[in-house]
PDB file of C-alpha atoms in Angstrom:
ATOM      1  CA  MET S 227      -5.516-119.236 -17.776  1.00 68.00           C
ATOM      2  CA  ASN S 228      -4.032-120.009 -21.210  1.00 71.00           C
ATOM      3  CA  GLU S 229      -6.688-117.847 -22.850  1.00 83.00           C
ATOM      4  CA  ARG S 230      -5.764-114.922 -20.599  1.00 84.00           C
ATOM      5  CA  VAL S 231      -2.072-115.321 -21.428  1.00 80.00           C
ATOM      6  CA  ARG S 232      -2.865-115.383 -25.157  1.00 84.00           C
ATOM      7  CA  ARG S 233      -4.979-112.227 -24.767  1.00 90.00           C
ATOM      8  CA  ILE S 234      -2.194-110.425 -22.873  1.00 88.00           C
ATOM      9  CA  GLU S 235       0.361-111.449 -25.511  1.00 87.00           C
ATOM     10  CA  SER S 236      -1.962-110.219 -28.255  1.00 92.00           C
ATOM     11  CA  LEU S 237      -2.394-106.860 -26.525  1.00 91.00           C
ATOM     12  CA  LEU S 238       1.359-106.541 -25.971  1.00 90.00           C
ATOM     13  CA  ASP S 239       1.966-107.115 -29.684  1.00 91.00           C
ATOM     14  CA  LYS S 240      -0.156-104.014 -30.375  1.00 93.00           C
ATOM     15  CA  ALA S 241       1.213-101.910 -27.478  1.00 92.00           C
ATOM     16  CA  ASP S 242       3.694 -99.077 -27.808  1.00 94.00           C
ATOM     17  CA  ALA S 243       7.075 -99.070 -26.052  1.00 93.00           C
ATOM     18  CA  ALA S 244       5.838 -97.211 -22.949  1.00 94.00           C
ATOM     19  CA  ALA S 245       2.984 -99.667 -22.388  1.00 93.00           C
ATOM     20  CA  THR S 246       5.332-102.618 -22.834  1.00 92.00           C
ATOM     21  CA  GLU S 247       7.772-101.104 -20.339  1.00 94.00           C
ATOM     22  CA  LEU S 248       4.920-100.551 -17.862  1.00 94.00           C
ATOM     23  CA  VAL S 249       3.855-104.197 -18.120  1.00 92.00           C
ATOM     24  CA  ALA S 250       7.462-105.338 -17.612  1.00 93.00           C
ATOM     25  CA  GLU S 251       7.788-103.204 -14.475  1.00 95.00           C
ATOM     26  CA  VAL S 252       4.483-104.447 -13.026  1.00 95.00           C
ATOM     27  CA  LEU S 253       5.457-108.025 -13.844  1.00 93.00           C
ATOM     28  CA  GLY S 254       8.793-107.528 -12.089  1.00 95.00           C
ATOM     29  CA  LEU S 255       7.064-106.074  -9.032  1.00 96.00           C
ATOM     30  CA  TYR S 256       4.669-109.014  -8.829  1.00 95.00           C
ATOM     31  CA  GLY S 257       7.571-111.421  -9.259  1.00 95.00           C
ATOM     32  CA  GLU S 258       9.446-109.875  -6.340  1.00 97.00           C
ATOM     33  CA  GLY S 259       6.305-110.032  -4.222  1.00 96.00           C
ATOM     34  CA  LEU S 260       5.749-113.696  -5.067  1.00 96.00           C
ATOM     35  CA  ALA S 261       9.389-114.439  -4.268  1.00 96.00           C
ATOM     36  CA  ARG S 262       8.912-112.970  -0.807  1.00 96.00           C
ATOM     37  CA  VAL S 263       5.705-114.938  -0.270  1.00 96.00           C
ATOM     38  CA  MET S 264       7.423-118.187  -1.282  1.00 96.00           C
ATOM     39  CA  ALA S 265      10.337-117.402   1.042  1.00 95.00           C
ATOM     40  CA  LEU S 266       7.950-116.850   3.970  1.00 96.00           C
ATOM     41  CA  VAL S 267       5.744-119.913   3.585  1.00 96.00           C
ATOM     42  CA  GLY S 268       6.858-123.394   4.575  1.00 92.00           C
ATOM     43  CA  GLU S 269       7.328-126.390   2.311  1.00 93.00           C
ATOM     44  CA  GLU S 270       3.764-127.600   2.781  1.00 95.00           C
ATOM     45  CA  ALA S 271       2.214-124.263   1.798  1.00 96.00           C
ATOM     46  CA  ALA S 272       4.673-123.908  -1.098  1.00 95.00           C
ATOM     47  CA  ALA S 273       3.615-127.336  -2.378  1.00 94.00           C
ATOM     48  CA  ARG S 274      -0.063-126.348  -2.175  1.00 95.00           C
ATOM     49  CA  LEU S 275       0.662-123.101  -4.029  1.00 95.00           C
ATOM     50  CA  GLY S 276       2.614-125.033  -6.664  1.00 93.00           C
ATOM     51  CA  ALA S 277      -0.350-127.358  -7.185  1.00 91.00           C
ATOM     52  CA  ASP S 278      -2.890-124.549  -7.538  1.00 92.00           C
ATOM     53  CA  GLU S 279      -4.062-124.221 -11.146  1.00 88.00           C
ATOM     54  CA  LEU S 280      -3.926-120.404 -11.103  1.00 90.00           C
ATOM     55  CA  VAL S 281      -0.861-119.852  -8.898  1.00 93.00           C
ATOM     56  CA  SER S 282       1.332-122.562 -10.445  1.00 92.00           C
ATOM     57  CA  PRO S 283       1.762-120.818 -13.842  1.00 89.00           C
ATOM     58  CA  LEU S 284       2.594-117.556 -12.054  1.00 92.00           C
ATOM     59  CA  LEU S 285       5.272-119.320 -10.029  1.00 94.00           C
ATOM     60  CA  LEU S 286       6.640-120.862 -13.231  1.00 92.00           C
ATOM     61  CA  LEU S 287       6.676-117.464 -14.923  1.00 90.00           C
ATOM     62  CA  HIS S 288       8.910-116.091 -12.176  1.00 94.00           C
ATOM     63  CA  ASP S 289      10.997-119.275 -11.786  1.00 92.00           C
ATOM     64  CA  LEU S 290       9.645-119.797  -8.275  1.00 96.00           C
ATOM     65  CA  HIS S 291       7.849-123.134  -8.601  1.00 95.00           C
ATOM     66  CA  PRO S 292       8.747-125.462  -5.714  1.00 95.00           C
ATOM     67  CA  LEU S 293       9.061-128.478  -8.039  1.00 95.00           C
ATOM     68  CA  ASP S 294      11.707-128.809 -10.716  1.00 94.00           C
ATOM     69  CA  THR S 295      10.819-129.574 -14.324  1.00 94.00           C
ATOM     70  CA  ARG S 296      11.636-133.291 -14.083  1.00 95.00           C
ATOM     71  CA  THR S 297       9.387-133.796 -11.047  1.00 95.00           C
ATOM     72  CA  ARG S 298       6.475-131.930 -12.638  1.00 94.00           C
ATOM     73  CA  VAL S 299       6.805-133.986 -15.837  1.00 95.00           C
ATOM     74  CA  GLU S 300       6.989-137.262 -13.889  1.00 95.00           C
ATOM     75  CA  GLN S 301       3.826-136.320 -11.991  1.00 93.00           C
ATOM     76  CA  ALA S 302       2.051-135.416 -15.227  1.00 92.00           C
ATOM     77  CA  LEU S 303       2.956-138.752 -16.820  1.00 93.00           C
ATOM     78  CA  ALA S 304       1.719-140.719 -13.804  1.00 90.00           C
ATOM     79  CA  GLY S 305       3.258-143.927 -15.137  1.00 86.00           C
ATOM     80  CA  ALA S 306       1.689-143.648 -18.610  1.00 88.00           C
ATOM     81  CA  ALA S 307       5.166-143.379 -20.149  1.00 91.00           C
ATOM     82  CA  ASP S 308       8.781-143.621 -19.037  1.00 92.00           C
ATOM     83  CA  LEU S 309      10.648-140.340 -18.689  1.00 95.00           C
ATOM     84  CA  LEU S 310      14.003-140.889 -20.383  1.00 95.00           C
ATOM     85  CA  SER S 311      15.461-137.399 -20.019  1.00 95.00           C
ATOM     86  CA  VAL S 312      14.874-133.705 -19.512  1.00 95.00           C
ATOM     87  CA  GLU S 313      17.487-131.698 -21.385  1.00 94.00           C
ATOM     88  CA  GLY S 314      16.862-127.963 -21.368  1.00 91.00           C
ATOM     89  CA  GLU S 315      13.690-127.417 -23.381  1.00 93.00           C
ATOM     90  CA  LEU S 316      13.463-131.051 -24.544  1.00 95.00           C
ATOM     91  CA  VAL S 317      11.750-134.004 -22.881  1.00 96.00           C
ATOM     92  CA  ARG S 318      12.260-137.550 -24.142  1.00 95.00           C
ATOM     93  CA  LEU S 319       9.720-140.253 -23.318  1.00 95.00           C
ATOM     94  CA  ARG S 320       9.294-143.960 -23.983  1.00 92.00           C
ATOM     95  CA  PHE S 321       5.722-145.033 -24.563  1.00 88.00           C
ATOM     96  CA  ARG S 322       4.318-148.542 -24.871  1.00 85.00           C
ATOM     97  CA  PRO S 323       1.035-148.157 -26.738  1.00 80.00           C
ATOM     98  CA  THR S 324      -1.808-150.583 -26.441  1.00 76.00           C
ATOM     99  CA  GLY S 325      -4.589-150.967 -28.932  1.00 68.00           C
ATOM    100  CA  CYS S 326      -4.732-149.716 -32.499  1.00 70.00           C
ATOM    101  CA  ARG S 327      -2.525-147.092 -34.137  1.00 71.00           C
ATOM    102  CA  SER S 328      -5.123-144.328 -33.953  1.00 69.00           C
ATOM    103  CA  SER S 329      -5.583-144.807 -30.215  1.00 76.00           C
ATOM    104  CA  ALA S 330      -1.791-144.876 -29.794  1.00 78.00           C
ATOM    105  CA  ALA S 331      -1.496-141.602 -31.728  1.00 80.00           C
ATOM    106  CA  GLY S 332      -4.182-140.062 -29.519  1.00 85.00           C
ATOM    107  CA  ALA S 333      -2.412-141.265 -26.390  1.00 86.00           C
ATOM    108  CA  ALA S 334       0.917-139.841 -27.601  1.00 87.00           C
ATOM    109  CA  SER S 335      -0.768-136.501 -28.277  1.00 90.00           C
ATOM    110  CA  ALA S 336      -2.303-136.555 -24.801  1.00 91.00           C
ATOM    111  CA  LEU S 337       1.151-137.257 -23.325  1.00 93.00           C
ATOM    112  CA  ARG S 338       2.612-134.247 -25.166  1.00 94.00           C
ATOM    113  CA  ASP S 339      -0.228-132.048 -23.897  1.00 93.00           C
ATOM    114  CA  ALA S 340       0.228-133.266 -20.321  1.00 93.00           C
ATOM    115  CA  VAL S 341       3.965-132.541 -20.416  1.00 94.00           C
ATOM    116  CA  ARG S 342       3.444-129.060 -21.865  1.00 91.00           C
ATOM    117  CA  GLU S 343       0.777-128.238 -19.315  1.00 89.00           C
ATOM    118  CA  ALA S 344       2.940-129.382 -16.392  1.00 91.00           C
ATOM    119  CA  ALA S 345       6.098-127.769 -17.773  1.00 92.00           C
ATOM    120  CA  PRO S 346       5.327-124.896 -20.158  1.00 89.00           C
ATOM    121  CA  GLU S 347       9.059-124.202 -20.469  1.00 90.00           C
ATOM    122  CA  ILE S 348       9.382-127.415 -22.505  1.00 92.00           C
ATOM    123  CA  GLU S 349       9.508-126.664 -26.232  1.00 92.00           C
ATOM    124  CA  ARG S 350       9.799-130.210 -27.611  1.00 94.00           C
ATOM    125  CA  VAL S 351       8.552-133.604 -26.527  1.00 95.00           C
ATOM    126  CA  GLU S 352      10.090-136.584 -28.313  1.00 94.00           C
ATOM    127  CA  ILE S 353       8.312-139.892 -27.853  1.00 93.00           C
ATOM    128  CA  GLU S 354      10.034-143.192 -28.518  1.00 90.00           C
ATOM    129  CA  THR S 355       7.344-145.764 -29.175  1.00 86.00           C
ATOM    130  CA  GLU S 356       8.099-149.244 -27.949  1.00 76.00           C
ATOM    131  CA  VAL S 357       6.072-151.791 -29.845  1.00 67.00           C
ATOM    132  CA  ALA S 358       5.327-154.954 -27.939  1.00 58.00           C
ATOM    133  CA  ASP S 359       5.934-158.214 -29.737  1.00 51.00           C
ATOM    134  CA  ALA S 360       2.507-159.283 -30.792  1.00 50.00           C
ATOM    135  CA  ALA S 361       1.712-162.896 -31.392  1.00 51.00           C
ATOM    136  CA  LEU S 362       0.857-163.441 -35.038  1.00 54.00           C
ATOM    137  CA  ILE S 363      -2.372-165.136 -35.916  1.00 58.00           C
ATOM    138  CA  PRO S 364      -1.974-167.664 -38.694  1.00 61.00           C
ATOM    139  CA  VAL S 365      -3.904-166.672 -41.821  1.00 62.00           C
ATOM    140  CA  GLU S 366      -5.498-170.125 -41.977  1.00 63.00           C
ATOM    141  CA  SER S 367      -7.209-169.539 -38.656  1.00 61.00           C
ATOM    142  CA  LEU S 368      -8.964-166.457 -40.023  1.00 65.00           C
ATOM    143  CA  THR S 369     -11.067-168.325 -42.576  1.00 65.00           C
ATOM    144  CA  VAL S 370     -14.571-169.297 -41.677  1.00 63.00           C
ATOM    145  CA  ARG S 371     -15.204-173.019 -41.701  1.00 61.00           C
ATOM    146  CA  PRO S 372     -18.702-174.347 -41.818  1.00 60.00           C
ATOM    147  CA  ALA S 373     -19.601-176.307 -38.755  1.00 60.00           C
ATOM    148  CA  SER S 374     -19.906-180.014 -39.384  1.00 58.00           C
ATOM    149  CA  ARG S 375     -23.441-181.115 -39.063  1.00 62.00           C
ATOM    150  CA  ALA S 376     -24.557-184.382 -37.727  1.00 60.00           C
ATOM    151  CA  PRO S 377     -27.082-186.111 -39.963  1.00 62.00           C
ATOM    152  CA  VAL S 378     -30.617-185.409 -38.916  1.00 62.00           C
ATOM    153  CA  PRO S 379     -32.429-188.640 -38.080  1.00 62.00           C
TER     154      PRO S 379
END
């Protein structure tokens, strides 16, 4: 789907004014049709349409998605981070990484991707990293000590 959108945007960049106007009119017509469909179906069908990987972006494009931005972001996070706020085009998260820094950076990147996929209208994702207090290991315990050997009889 994203590849198709990029291709359409690329073609529109090269199109003349009449072609751009034609696309806008067709898009408006499809939007009105989708609005009528969403008005006719019940909540259950609307939820299924909103969850469909092809239909969901079309509903978002026409501001017809049955779920608001906050709900879609919460579902995308699935408990992997705390949603602190949704303010316009900005989402703020709190993330408690586990493991090393590189895995934490990868997890934060995955969180950003998940938010943007669930809510393409979001422009920025700010992640507050909460570092757990780790118990320090005394340096002395890191040295290797030879095992004491009992005398061989």
